[in-house]
PDB file of C-alpha atoms and ligand atoms in Angstrom:
ATOM      1  CA  MET A   1       0.012  -0.013   0.003  1.00  0.00           C
ATOM      2  CA  GLN A   2       2.040   2.943  -1.330  1.00  0.00           C
ATOM      3  CA  LEU A   3       1.520   6.572  -2.267  1.00  0.00           C
ATOM      4  CA  THR A   4       3.669   8.296  -4.880  1.00  0.00           C
ATOM      5  CA  VAL A   5       4.113  11.804  -3.545  1.00  0.00           C
ATOM      6  CA  SER A   6       4.735  13.530  -6.843  1.00  0.00           C
ATOM      7  CA  GLU A   7       1.392  12.166  -8.184  1.00  0.00           C
ATOM      8  CA  ILE A   8      -0.496  13.901  -5.383  1.00  0.00           C
ATOM      9  CA  LYS A   9      -1.982  17.128  -6.773  1.00  0.00           C
ATOM     10  CA  GLU A  10      -1.611  20.416  -4.901  1.00  0.00           C
ATOM     11  CA  CYS A  11      -5.410  20.500  -4.475  1.00  0.00           C
ATOM     12  CA  GLY A  12      -5.242  17.222  -2.648  1.00  0.00           C
ATOM     13  CA  ALA A  13      -6.757  13.846  -3.302  1.00  0.00           C
ATOM     14  CA  GLU A  14      -9.220  11.367  -1.928  1.00  0.00           C
ATOM     15  CA  LEU A  15      -8.796   7.710  -2.335  1.00  0.00           C
ATOM     16  CA  GLN A  16     -10.029   4.419  -1.053  1.00  0.00           C
ATOM     17  CA  ILE A  17      -7.862   1.387  -0.816  1.00  0.00           C
ATOM     18  CA  GLU A  18      -9.020  -2.150  -0.050  1.00  0.00           C
ATOM     19  CA  GLU A  19      -6.438  -4.752   0.845  1.00  0.00           C
ATOM     20  CA  SER A  20      -6.535  -8.180   2.356  1.00  0.00           C
ATOM     21  CA  ALA A  21      -5.201  -8.387   5.929  1.00  0.00           C
ATOM     22  CA  SER A  22      -2.778 -11.062   4.684  1.00  0.00           C
ATOM     23  CA  HIS A  23      -0.828  -8.262   2.863  1.00  0.00           C
ATOM     24  CA  PHE A  24       0.101  -6.730   6.234  1.00  0.00           C
ATOM     25  CA  PRO A  25       2.842  -8.853   7.867  1.00  0.00           C
ATOM     26  CA  VAL A  26       1.787  -8.141  11.454  1.00  0.00           C
ATOM     27  CA  LEU A  27      -1.935  -8.835  10.748  1.00  0.00           C
ATOM     28  CA  ALA A  28      -1.044 -11.986   8.801  1.00  0.00           C
ATOM     29  CA  ASP A  29       0.917 -13.212  11.820  1.00  0.00           C
ATOM     30  CA  LEU A  30      -2.147 -12.656  14.080  1.00  0.00           C
ATOM     31  CA  GLU A  31      -4.272 -14.742  11.731  1.00  0.00           C
ATOM     32  CA  GLN A  32      -1.657 -17.510  11.583  1.00  0.00           C
ATOM     33  CA  SER A  33      -1.442 -17.738  15.321  1.00  0.00           C
ATOM     34  CA  GLY A  34      -5.216 -17.904  15.593  1.00  0.00           C
ATOM     35  CA  GLU A  35      -5.562 -14.730  17.565  1.00  0.00           C
ATOM     36  CA  CYS A  36      -8.086 -13.307  15.157  1.00  0.00           C
ATOM     37  CA  THR A  37      -9.552 -13.704  11.679  1.00  0.00           C
ATOM     38  CA  PHE A  38     -10.295 -10.769   9.369  1.00  0.00           C
ATOM     39  CA  ARG A  39     -13.689 -11.250   7.833  1.00  0.00           C
ATOM     40  CA  SER A  40     -13.407  -8.354   5.375  1.00  0.00           C
ATOM     41  CA  PRO A  41     -10.491  -6.579   3.677  1.00  0.00           C
ATOM     42  CA  ILE A  42      -8.909  -3.588   5.386  1.00  0.00           C
ATOM     43  CA  ILE A  43     -10.631  -0.638   3.861  1.00  0.00           C
ATOM     44  CA  VAL A  44      -8.727   2.622   4.122  1.00  0.00           C
ATOM     45  CA  THR A  45     -10.280   5.947   3.011  1.00  0.00           C
ATOM     46  CA  LEU A  46      -7.694   8.650   2.711  1.00  0.00           C
ATOM     47  CA  ARG A  47      -7.708  12.378   2.208  1.00  0.00           C
ATOM     48  CA  VAL A  48      -4.221  13.524   1.191  1.00  0.00           C
ATOM     49  CA  HIS A  49      -2.965  17.078   1.283  1.00  0.00           C
ATOM     50  CA  LYS A  50       0.456  18.390   0.172  1.00  0.00           C
ATOM     51  CA  ILE A  51       1.555  21.502   1.964  1.00  0.00           C
ATOM     52  CA  SER A  52       5.057  22.854   1.269  1.00  0.00           C
ATOM     53  CA  GLY A  53       6.816  19.484   1.148  1.00  0.00           C
ATOM     54  CA  MET A  54       4.621  17.983   3.902  1.00  0.00           C
ATOM     55  CA  VAL A  55       2.103  15.323   3.119  1.00  0.00           C
ATOM     56  CA  GLU A  56      -0.818  15.253   5.498  1.00  0.00           C
ATOM     57  CA  LEU A  57      -3.097  12.219   5.681  1.00  0.00           C
ATOM     58  CA  GLU A  58      -6.546  12.014   7.200  1.00  0.00           C
ATOM     59  CA  GLY A  59      -7.553   8.439   7.122  1.00  0.00           C
ATOM     60  CA  ARG A  60     -10.333   6.120   8.204  1.00  0.00           C
ATOM     61  CA  ILE A  61      -9.839   2.420   8.686  1.00  0.00           C
ATOM     62  CA  ALA A  62     -12.666  -0.054   8.583  1.00  0.00           C
ATOM     63  CA  THR A  63     -12.748  -3.855   8.781  1.00  0.00           C
ATOM     64  CA  GLU A  64     -14.615  -6.741  10.325  1.00  0.00           C
ATOM     65  CA  VAL A  65     -12.699  -9.023  12.645  1.00  0.00           C
ATOM     66  CA  GLU A  66     -13.540 -12.267  14.463  1.00  0.00           C
ATOM     67  CA  ILE A  67     -11.771 -12.676  17.817  1.00  0.00           C
ATOM     68  CA  PRO A  68     -12.165 -15.592  20.267  1.00  0.00           C
ATOM     69  CA  CYS A  69     -13.859 -14.640  23.578  1.00  0.00           C
ATOM     70  CA  LYS A  70     -11.118 -14.475  26.238  1.00  0.00           C
ATOM     71  CA  ARG A  71     -13.162 -16.715  28.590  1.00  0.00           C
ATOM     72  CA  CYS A  72     -15.064 -19.259  26.481  1.00  0.00           C
ATOM     73  CA  LEU A  73     -13.109 -19.058  23.176  1.00  0.00           C
ATOM     74  CA  ILE A  74     -16.307 -18.666  21.072  1.00  0.00           C
ATOM     75  CA  PRO A  75     -15.521 -16.390  18.059  1.00  0.00           C
ATOM     76  CA  THR A  76     -16.969 -12.927  18.492  1.00  0.00           C
ATOM     77  CA  GLN A  77     -17.493 -10.424  15.664  1.00  0.00           C
ATOM     78  CA  ARG A  78     -16.166  -6.907  16.000  1.00  0.00           C
ATOM     79  CA  THR A  79     -16.446  -3.962  13.651  1.00  0.00           C
ATOM     80  CA  ILE A  80     -13.417  -1.795  13.519  1.00  0.00           C
ATOM     81  CA  ASN A  81     -13.973   1.787  12.286  1.00  0.00           C
ATOM     82  CA  ALA A  82     -11.777   4.623  13.366  1.00  0.00           C
ATOM     83  CA  SER A  83      -9.924   7.589  12.047  1.00  0.00           C
ATOM     84  CA  PHE A  84      -6.274   8.505  12.179  1.00  0.00           C
ATOM     85  CA  ASN A  85      -3.998  11.374  11.135  1.00  0.00           C
ATOM     86  CA  GLN A  86      -0.395  11.336  10.098  1.00  0.00           C
ATOM     87  CA  THR A  87       2.060  13.822   8.612  1.00  0.00           C
ATOM     88  CA  TYR A  88       4.859  12.735   6.381  1.00  0.00           C
ATOM     89  CA  VAL A  89       7.981  14.800   5.551  1.00  0.00           C
ATOM     90  CA  ASP A  90      11.016  13.914   3.382  1.00  0.00           C
ATOM     91  CA  GLU A  91      13.291  15.813   5.706  1.00  0.00           C
ATOM     92  CA  LEU A  92      12.917  16.948   9.286  1.00  0.00           C
ATOM     93  CA  PRO A  93      12.336  20.691   9.828  1.00  0.00           C
ATOM     94  CA  GLN A  94      14.915  22.512  11.942  1.00  0.00           C
ATOM     95  CA  VAL A  95      13.637  23.327  15.348  1.00  0.00           C
ATOM     96  CA  SER A  96      15.276  25.810  17.724  1.00  0.00           C
ATOM     97  CA  GLY A  97      14.910  25.972  21.426  1.00  0.00           C
ATOM     98  CA  ASP A  98      14.249  29.168  23.408  1.00  0.00           C
ATOM     99  CA  ASP A  99      17.935  30.030  23.407  1.00  0.00           C
ATOM    100  CA  GLY A 100      18.046  29.863  19.602  1.00  0.00           C
ATOM    101  CA  GLU A 101      20.138  26.685  19.680  1.00  0.00           C
ATOM    102  CA  GLU A 102      19.105  23.977  17.231  1.00  0.00           C
ATOM    103  CA  LEU A 103      17.385  21.014  18.903  1.00  0.00           C
ATOM    104  CA  GLU A 104      18.025  17.473  17.828  1.00  0.00           C
ATOM    105  CA  LEU A 105      14.541  15.950  17.712  1.00  0.00           C
ATOM    106  CA  SER A 106      13.543  12.674  16.083  1.00  0.00           C
ATOM    107  CA  ALA A 107      10.710  12.392  13.673  1.00  0.00           C
ATOM    108  CA  ALA A 108       8.593  10.604  16.341  1.00  0.00           C
ATOM    109  CA  GLU A 109       9.277  13.418  18.868  1.00  0.00           C
ATOM    110  CA  MET A 110       7.902  15.889  16.280  1.00  0.00           C
ATOM    111  CA  GLY A 111       4.934  13.683  15.538  1.00  0.00           C
ATOM    112  CA  LEU A 112       6.199  13.204  12.016  1.00  0.00           C
ATOM    113  CA  GLU A 113       6.971  10.219   9.747  1.00  0.00           C
ATOM    114  CA  LEU A 114       9.789  10.304   7.238  1.00  0.00           C
ATOM    115  CA  PHE A 115       9.433   9.213   3.642  1.00  0.00           C
ATOM    116  CA  SER A 116      12.037   8.930   0.898  1.00  0.00           C
ATOM    117  CA  ASP A 117      12.258   8.321  -2.831  1.00  0.00           C
ATOM    118  CA  ASP A 118       8.970   9.996  -3.540  1.00  0.00           C
ATOM    119  CA  CYS A 119       7.144   7.082  -1.916  1.00  0.00           C
ATOM    120  CA  ILE A 120       5.095   6.768   1.248  1.00  0.00           C
ATOM    121  CA  ASP A 121       4.570   3.215   2.370  1.00  0.00           C
ATOM    122  CA  LEU A 122       1.372   3.019   4.393  1.00  0.00           C
ATOM    123  CA  THR A 123       1.671  -0.614   5.365  1.00  0.00           C
ATOM    124  CA  GLU A 124       3.349   0.048   8.724  1.00  0.00           C
ATOM    125  CA  GLU A 125       1.009   2.827   9.670  1.00  0.00           C
ATOM    126  CA  ILE A 126      -2.166   0.978   8.796  1.00  0.00           C
ATOM    127  CA  GLN A 127      -1.178  -2.333  10.495  1.00  0.00           C
ATOM    128  CA  GLN A 128      -0.210  -0.419  13.694  1.00  0.00           C
ATOM    129  CA  GLN A 129      -3.539   1.428  13.630  1.00  0.00           C
ATOM    130  CA  VAL A 130      -5.432  -1.847  13.299  1.00  0.00           C
ATOM    131  CA  LEU A 131      -3.450  -3.372  16.165  1.00  0.00           C
ATOM    132  CA  LEU A 132      -4.370  -0.475  18.399  1.00  0.00           C
ATOM    133  CA  LEU A 133      -8.025  -0.957  17.551  1.00  0.00           C
ATOM    134  CA  LEU A 134      -8.269  -4.647  18.366  1.00  0.00           C
ATOM    135  CA  PRO A 135      -9.891  -5.232  21.776  1.00  0.00           C
ATOM    136  CA  ASP A 136      -7.484  -6.458  24.504  1.00  0.00           C
ATOM    137  CA  HIS A 137     -10.035  -8.579  26.372  1.00  0.00           C
ATOM    138  CA  PRO A 138     -12.823  -9.449  23.981  1.00  0.00           C
ATOM    139  CA  LEU A 139     -15.837 -11.082  25.649  1.00  0.00           C
ATOM    140  CA  CYS A 140     -18.810 -12.664  23.785  1.00  0.00           C
ATOM    141  CA  VAL A 141     -21.018 -11.074  26.400  1.00  0.00           C
ATOM    142  CA  GLU A 142     -20.009  -9.017  29.440  1.00  0.00           C
ATOM    143  CA  GLN A 143     -21.225 -11.803  31.822  1.00  0.00           C
ATOM    144  CA  CYS A 144     -19.574 -14.671  29.986  1.00  0.00           C
ATOM    145  CA  LYS A 145     -19.133 -17.585  32.434  1.00  0.00           C
ATOM    146  CA  GLY A 146     -16.266 -19.077  30.522  1.00  0.00           C
ATOM    147  CA  LEU A 147     -15.253 -22.761  30.386  1.00  0.00           C
ATOM    148  CA  CYS A 148     -15.157 -25.243  33.272  1.00  0.00           C
ATOM    149  CA  PHE A 149     -11.516 -25.673  34.278  1.00  0.00           C
ATOM    150  CA  ASP A 150     -12.103 -29.357  34.821  1.00  0.00           C
ATOM    151  CA  CYS A 151     -14.222 -30.705  31.996  1.00  0.00           C
ATOM    152  CA  GLY A 152     -14.006 -27.787  29.516  1.00  0.00           C
ATOM    153  CA  VAL A 153     -17.803 -27.489  29.089  1.00  0.00           C
ATOM    154  CA  ASN A 154     -19.000 -24.049  28.047  1.00  0.00           C
ATOM    155  CA  LEU A 155     -20.791 -22.809  31.181  1.00  0.00           C
ATOM    156  CA  ASN A 156     -22.870 -20.313  29.206  1.00  0.00           C
ATOM    157  CA  SER A 157     -24.778 -23.093  27.439  1.00  0.00           C
ATOM    158  CA  ALA A 158     -24.361 -26.104  29.688  1.00  0.00           C
ATOM    159  CA  GLN A 159     -23.925 -27.095  33.312  1.00  0.00           C
ATOM    160  CA  CYS A 160     -21.498 -29.636  34.739  1.00  0.00           C
ATOM    161  CA  ASN A 161     -21.107 -31.307  38.085  1.00  0.00           C
ATOM    162  CA  CYS A 162     -17.400 -30.727  38.526  1.00  0.00           C
ATOM    163  CA  ALA A 163     -17.829 -28.253  41.347  1.00  0.00           C
ATOM    164  CA  ASP A 164     -20.292 -30.630  43.155  1.00  0.00           C
ATOM    165  CA  ALA A 165     -18.036 -33.640  42.515  1.00  0.00           C
ATOM    166  CA  LYS A 166     -15.112 -31.820  44.099  1.00  0.00           C
ATOM    167  CA  VAL A 167     -17.131 -31.161  47.229  1.00  0.00           C
ATOM    168  CA  SER A 168     -18.297 -34.803  47.553  1.00  0.00           C
ATOM    169  CA  ILE A 169     -14.720 -36.071  47.088  1.00  0.00           C
ATOM    170  CA  ASN A 170     -13.689 -33.903  50.010  1.00  0.00           C
ATOM    171  CA  PHE A 171     -16.492 -35.328  52.115  1.00  0.00           C
ATOM    172  CA  ALA A 172     -15.480 -38.835  51.138  1.00  0.00           C
ATOM    173  CA  VAL A 173     -11.993 -38.203  52.405  1.00  0.00           C
ATOM    174  CA  LEU A 174     -13.437 -36.855  55.667  1.00  0.00           C
ATOM    175  CA  LYS A 175     -15.665 -39.917  56.102  1.00  0.00           C
ATOM    176  CA  ASP A 176     -12.656 -42.246  56.084  1.00  0.00           C
ATOM    177  CA  PHE A 177     -10.749 -40.094  58.486  1.00  0.00           C
ATOM    178  CA  LYS A 178     -10.963 -41.690  61.851  1.00  0.00           C
ATOM    179  CA  VAL A 179     -10.235 -39.692  64.916  1.00  0.00           C
ATOM    180  CA  GLU A 180      -8.019 -41.669  67.235  1.00  0.00           C
ATOM    181  CA  LYS A 181      -8.986 -41.546  70.771  1.00  0.00           C
TER     182      LYS A 181
HETATM  183 ZN1   ZN B   1     -17.478 -15.967  26.190  1.00  0.00          ZN
HETATM  184 ZN1   ZN B   2     -16.999 -29.242  34.509  1.00  0.00          ZN
END
């Protein structure tokens, strides 16, 4: 997913890009490891402006993702739809401190991204944005009861007797325990 800077008109441009999650290395890894499955392509709508050598992006990312519930592992559907902004420069502007001395700031410290060779590669920016938008602790429902630790049954849809069985085993042990007089 790349933009050629010289092709961006001074009046700006709007474009929509659709690309499969498998084209983004970080997202492809997530799918491979079973952490989530993308159910639609990554759709990126971009407004691009070129202002004296700076390229400003206003973007929106949308996709559908399926993530296993953290407690019961049932796949849950999530819609991702969020905006982002990023400014790209081909060289960092000079910044001076209060005393007039030049400050050595990195691109990140200035909130900028660097590009070179007339080309802005959006892959990294977009996959990082998608990562930020994935829920940390997805739950199928807020009150998900999860799986039984002993027999693995999904406690949202079934009941098991593991908890009762444990109690009765404890009683059985007690019954055989004879107090010596
Ligand atoms: Zn669940
Ligand atoms: Zn159980």
